[in-house]
Amino acid sequence: MTLLPVPLPVDMAGEPLRVVVREGQAGETSLHTHACGQLLYPERGATLLQTGHHLVRLGPSRAAWIPPDLPHAVLMERPYRYHSVYIDAAVYAEPAFAVTGISPLLRELIFDAGRWDASHADASSRHWKTRVILDEIRRAPRVAAGLPIPEDARIAQICRALEADPSDGRTLAQWAAQAGASEKTMQRIFVKLTGLSFQQWRNHARMTRALELHGQGRRMLDIAVELGYSSEGAYSHAFRQFYGYSPSQLKRRKAETP
C-alpha cells in the first residue's frame, strides 16, 4: 500500500477547472483538504472515501463532490485509476458534500478534460466544455452519501474498521471491552448516533460491498468469504434478507432493468 503525499499537488494554472488523473496498484492518503472544490471519480477500481461524517464506497458509476476545505482521506485497495476534477470556487461553490451518479456524457467530458494539456486544447474549447461539465455536475442525480460516521470516537472507530474490512468478525462485546465500556452502553450509543444497531450497521456495510463485488464479476463463494460469512448459503440468505432477492437473481434483475 503506497501512502500518497498530502496535500496532493493541485496546479490550477489559472484555469477554472483542472482534471488530474492518478493511477497505481494500491494507495491511500491521510486526511487533507483542498482550497478548491473536487469531484472525485474512480474510472477503475474501488475507492473508499472518508470525511468527518461519512464513509463512501465509489465505483465507476458514482462520484463524490468534495467542497473546498473539507477534510477527507482516500483508500484504494486494488489497482486503480481515478480522476480528480478540481474546480475553482469562483465558478462552482456548492458547499455540501454529495455523492452523485455519473452520466455517460459527464464521464466522457471528464476523460476529455484530462487530455486538454496533451492535446493543446484551445481556450475557447476549454471554456465551453467547462460550462457543460459544470452544468452536468449540477444536474447529476444525488444518491445516498454512504454510511453515517458519528462523532463519538469509540463508535467511529468501529464504523471505519467494518467499512474497511467487512469480514471483521469481532462482536460488539469485544469492541466494548476494547473501548472500556459495557456492551449495552455501546449498543445504546450506536443506535442513538447512527439510527442503526451495531448488527444492522455491519450488515449494511457488508451488503453495500457485496454489490460492488458482484459488479466485478466475482464468484459468490469468494464474495461470501471476503465478507466474513461461513458459507455461500449463509451469505445468500443474508443477501436475500437485505435486498429481497437472492444473489443469483442479481444479474437477471440488472438485465431486465431498462
Coordinates of C-alpha atoms in Angstrom, one line a residue:
M1 CA 0.0 0.0 0.0
T2 CA 1.5 3.3 -1.1
L3 CA 1.0 6.4 1.1
L4 CA 0.3 9.2 -1.3
P5 CA 1.7 12.7 -0.4
V6 CA -0.8 15.2 1.1
P7 CA -1.9 17.7 0.2
L8 CA -1.8 16.3 -3.3
P9 CA -0.4 19.0 -5.6
V10 CA -3.1 20.9 -7.5
D11 CA -1.8 23.4 -10.1
M12 CA -4.9 25.2 -11.5
A13 CA -2.5 27.1 -13.8
G14 CA -5.0 30.0 -13.9
E15 CA -7.8 27.7 -15.2
P16 CA -11.3 27.5 -13.5
L17 CA -11.3 23.7 -14.0
R18 CA -8.4 21.2 -14.0
V19 CA -8.5 17.4 -14.2
V20 CA -5.7 15.3 -12.7
V21 CA -5.5 11.6 -13.4
R22 CA -3.8 9.3 -10.9
E23 CA -3.3 5.5 -11.1
G24 CA -1.4 2.8 -9.3
Q25 CA -1.6 -0.6 -7.7
A26 CA -2.9 0.5 -4.3
G27 CA -2.7 3.7 -2.3
E28 CA -4.1 5.8 0.4
T29 CA -3.9 9.4 1.7
S30 CA -4.3 10.8 5.2
L31 CA -6.9 13.4 5.9
H32 CA -6.3 16.6 3.9
T33 CA -8.1 19.5 2.3
H34 CA -8.0 21.5 -1.0
A35 CA -8.7 25.2 -1.4
C36 CA -10.8 24.4 -4.5
G37 CA -13.7 22.0 -4.9
Q38 CA -13.1 18.5 -6.1
L39 CA -15.2 15.9 -8.0
L40 CA -13.6 12.6 -7.3
Y41 CA -14.4 10.0 -10.0
P42 CA -12.9 6.4 -10.0
E43 CA -12.7 5.1 -13.5
R44 CA -11.2 1.8 -12.4
G45 CA -11.0 0.0 -9.1
A46 CA -12.9 0.7 -5.8
T47 CA -12.3 3.8 -3.8
L48 CA -13.2 4.3 -0.1
L49 CA -13.6 8.0 0.7
Q50 CA -13.7 9.1 4.3
T51 CA -14.9 12.5 5.5
G52 CA -15.6 13.6 9.1
H53 CA -19.1 12.2 9.0
H54 CA -19.3 9.6 6.1
L55 CA -17.6 6.6 4.7
V56 CA -18.4 6.2 1.0
R57 CA -17.5 3.5 -1.5
L58 CA -17.2 4.8 -5.0
G59 CA -17.1 2.9 -8.2
P60 CA -17.2 3.7 -11.9
S61 CA -20.9 4.7 -11.7
R62 CA -20.6 7.2 -8.9
A63 CA -18.5 10.3 -8.0
A64 CA -18.2 12.4 -4.9
W65 CA -18.4 16.2 -4.7
I66 CA -15.9 17.4 -2.0
P67 CA -16.4 21.1 -1.2
P68 CA -13.4 23.4 -0.7
D69 CA -11.6 22.9 2.7
L70 CA -13.5 19.7 3.6
P71 CA -11.1 17.2 5.3
H72 CA -11.1 13.9 3.5
A73 CA -9.0 10.8 3.0
V74 CA -9.0 8.2 0.2
L75 CA -8.1 4.5 0.2
M76 CA -7.6 2.4 -3.0
E77 CA -7.1 -1.2 -2.1
R78 CA -6.6 -2.6 -5.6
P79 CA -5.2 -1.4 -9.0
Y80 CA -6.9 2.0 -9.5
R81 CA -7.3 4.9 -11.9
Y82 CA -9.2 7.9 -10.7
H83 CA -9.9 11.4 -12.0
S84 CA -9.9 14.5 -9.7
V85 CA -11.9 17.3 -11.3
Y86 CA -10.7 20.4 -9.4
I87 CA -12.9 23.4 -9.7
D88 CA -12.2 27.0 -8.7
A89 CA -14.7 28.1 -6.0
A90 CA -15.3 31.3 -8.0
V91 CA -17.1 29.3 -10.7
Y92 CA -18.8 26.5 -8.6
A93 CA -19.2 26.8 -4.9
E94 CA -21.7 24.0 -3.8
P95 CA -21.0 23.9 -0.1
A96 CA -22.4 20.5 0.7
F97 CA -20.7 17.1 0.3
A98 CA -22.6 14.9 -2.1
V99 CA -22.4 11.6 -3.9
T100 CA -23.7 11.7 -7.5
G101 CA -24.4 9.4 -10.4
I102 CA -22.2 9.9 -13.5
S103 CA -23.9 10.2 -16.9
P104 CA -22.1 8.9 -20.0
L105 CA -21.8 12.5 -21.2
L106 CA -20.1 13.7 -17.9
R107 CA -17.8 10.7 -17.9
E108 CA -16.6 11.4 -21.4
L109 CA -16.2 15.1 -20.7
I110 CA -14.0 14.2 -17.6
F111 CA -11.9 11.9 -19.7
D112 CA -11.6 14.6 -22.4
A113 CA -10.6 17.3 -19.9
G114 CA -7.8 15.1 -18.6
R115 CA -6.3 15.3 -22.1
W116 CA -6.6 19.1 -22.6
D117 CA -2.9 19.8 -22.0
A118 CA -1.6 16.9 -24.1
S119 CA -4.0 17.8 -26.9
H120 CA -3.3 21.5 -26.6
A121 CA -7.0 22.3 -26.5
D122 CA -7.6 26.0 -27.2
A123 CA -9.0 28.4 -24.7
S124 CA -12.4 28.7 -26.4
S125 CA -12.9 24.9 -26.4
R126 CA -11.9 24.6 -22.7
H127 CA -14.3 27.5 -21.8
W128 CA -17.4 25.9 -23.4
K129 CA -16.6 22.4 -22.3
T130 CA -16.1 23.7 -18.7
R131 CA -19.5 25.2 -18.8
V132 CA -21.0 21.9 -19.9
I133 CA -19.1 19.9 -17.2
L134 CA -20.4 22.3 -14.5
D135 CA -23.9 22.0 -15.9
E136 CA -23.7 18.2 -15.9
I137 CA -22.4 18.2 -12.3
R138 CA -25.3 20.4 -11.2
R139 CA -27.8 18.1 -12.9
A140 CA -26.3 14.9 -11.7
P141 CA -28.6 12.8 -9.5
R142 CA -27.7 12.7 -5.9
V143 CA -27.5 9.3 -4.2
A144 CA -27.2 8.2 -0.6
A145 CA -24.0 9.7 0.8
G146 CA -22.6 6.4 2.3
L147 CA -22.9 5.2 5.8
P148 CA -23.0 7.7 8.7
I149 CA -19.9 8.1 10.9
P150 CA -20.8 9.5 14.3
E151 CA -18.5 11.9 16.2
D152 CA -18.2 9.6 19.2
A153 CA -14.6 8.3 18.8
R154 CA -15.4 4.8 20.1
I155 CA -18.3 4.2 17.6
A156 CA -16.4 5.9 14.7
Q157 CA -13.5 3.5 15.2
I158 CA -15.9 0.5 14.8
C159 CA -17.6 2.0 11.7
R160 CA -14.3 2.7 9.9
A161 CA -12.9 -0.7 10.7
L162 CA -16.0 -2.5 9.5
E163 CA -16.2 -0.5 6.3
A164 CA -12.5 -1.1 5.6
D165 CA -12.9 -4.8 6.3
P166 CA -16.5 -6.1 6.4
S167 CA -15.3 -9.6 7.3
D168 CA -14.1 -8.3 10.7
G169 CA -16.0 -10.8 13.0
R170 CA -15.4 -9.1 16.3
T171 CA -18.6 -8.9 18.3
L172 CA -19.9 -5.7 19.9
A173 CA -18.9 -7.1 23.3
Q174 CA -15.3 -7.4 22.1
W175 CA -15.4 -3.9 20.7
A176 CA -16.9 -2.6 24.0
A177 CA -14.2 -4.3 26.0
Q178 CA -11.5 -2.7 23.9
A179 CA -13.2 0.7 24.5
G180 CA -13.6 0.1 28.2
A181 CA -17.4 0.3 28.1
S182 CA -20.3 -2.1 28.5
E183 CA -21.9 -3.8 25.5
K184 CA -25.3 -2.3 26.4
T185 CA -23.8 1.2 26.6
M186 CA -22.1 0.8 23.2
Q187 CA -25.3 -0.5 21.6
R188 CA -27.3 2.4 23.0
I189 CA -24.8 4.9 21.7
F190 CA -24.7 3.2 18.3
V191 CA -28.4 3.4 17.8
K192 CA -28.6 7.0 19.1
L193 CA -25.9 8.3 16.8
T194 CA -26.4 6.2 13.6
G195 CA -30.0 5.2 13.8
L196 CA -28.8 1.6 13.3
S197 CA -27.8 -1.1 15.7
F198 CA -24.3 -2.5 15.6
Q199 CA -25.5 -5.6 13.7
Q200 CA -27.6 -3.5 11.2
W201 CA -24.6 -1.2 10.5
R202 CA -22.2 -4.1 9.9
N203 CA -24.8 -5.8 7.7
H204 CA -25.3 -2.6 5.7
A205 CA -21.6 -2.3 5.2
R206 CA -21.3 -5.9 4.0
M207 CA -24.3 -5.7 1.6
T208 CA -23.0 -2.4 0.1
R209 CA -19.7 -4.1 -0.5
A210 CA -21.5 -7.2 -1.9
L211 CA -23.0 -5.2 -4.8
E212 CA -19.6 -3.8 -5.7
L213 CA -18.0 -7.3 -5.7
H214 CA -20.8 -8.8 -7.8
G215 CA -20.3 -5.9 -10.2
Q216 CA -16.7 -7.0 -10.6
G217 CA -17.9 -10.5 -11.7
R218 CA -16.6 -12.2 -8.6
R219 CA -17.7 -15.8 -7.7
M220 CA -20.4 -16.0 -5.0
L221 CA -18.2 -18.2 -2.8
D222 CA -15.3 -15.7 -3.0
I223 CA -17.7 -12.9 -2.1
A224 CA -19.0 -14.8 0.9
V225 CA -15.5 -15.4 2.2
E226 CA -14.4 -11.8 1.7
L227 CA -17.4 -10.5 3.6
G228 CA -16.9 -12.8 6.5
Y229 CA -19.7 -15.4 6.0
S230 CA -19.1 -19.0 7.0
S231 CA -20.6 -20.4 3.8
E232 CA -22.1 -19.5 0.5
G233 CA -25.5 -20.4 1.8
A234 CA -25.2 -18.1 4.8
Y235 CA -24.2 -15.2 2.5
S236 CA -27.1 -15.9 0.1
H237 CA -29.6 -15.9 3.0
A238 CA -28.2 -12.6 4.4
F239 CA -28.3 -11.1 0.9
R240 CA -31.9 -12.1 0.3
Q241 CA -32.9 -10.8 3.8
F242 CA -31.4 -7.4 2.9
Y243 CA -32.4 -7.0 -0.7
G244 CA -35.4 -9.2 -1.0
Y245 CA -33.9 -11.4 -3.7
S246 CA -31.0 -13.8 -4.0
P247 CA -27.5 -13.0 -5.3
S248 CA -28.2 -15.4 -8.2
Q249 CA -31.1 -13.2 -9.3
L250 CA -29.0 -10.1 -9.3
K251 CA -27.6 -10.5 -12.9
R252 CA -31.1 -11.2 -14.2
R253 CA -32.6 -8.2 -12.5
K254 CA -29.9 -5.9 -14.0
A255 CA -30.6 -7.4 -17.4
E256 CA -34.3 -6.6 -17.1
T257 CA -33.7 -3.0 -15.9
P258 CA -34.4 -0.7 -18.8

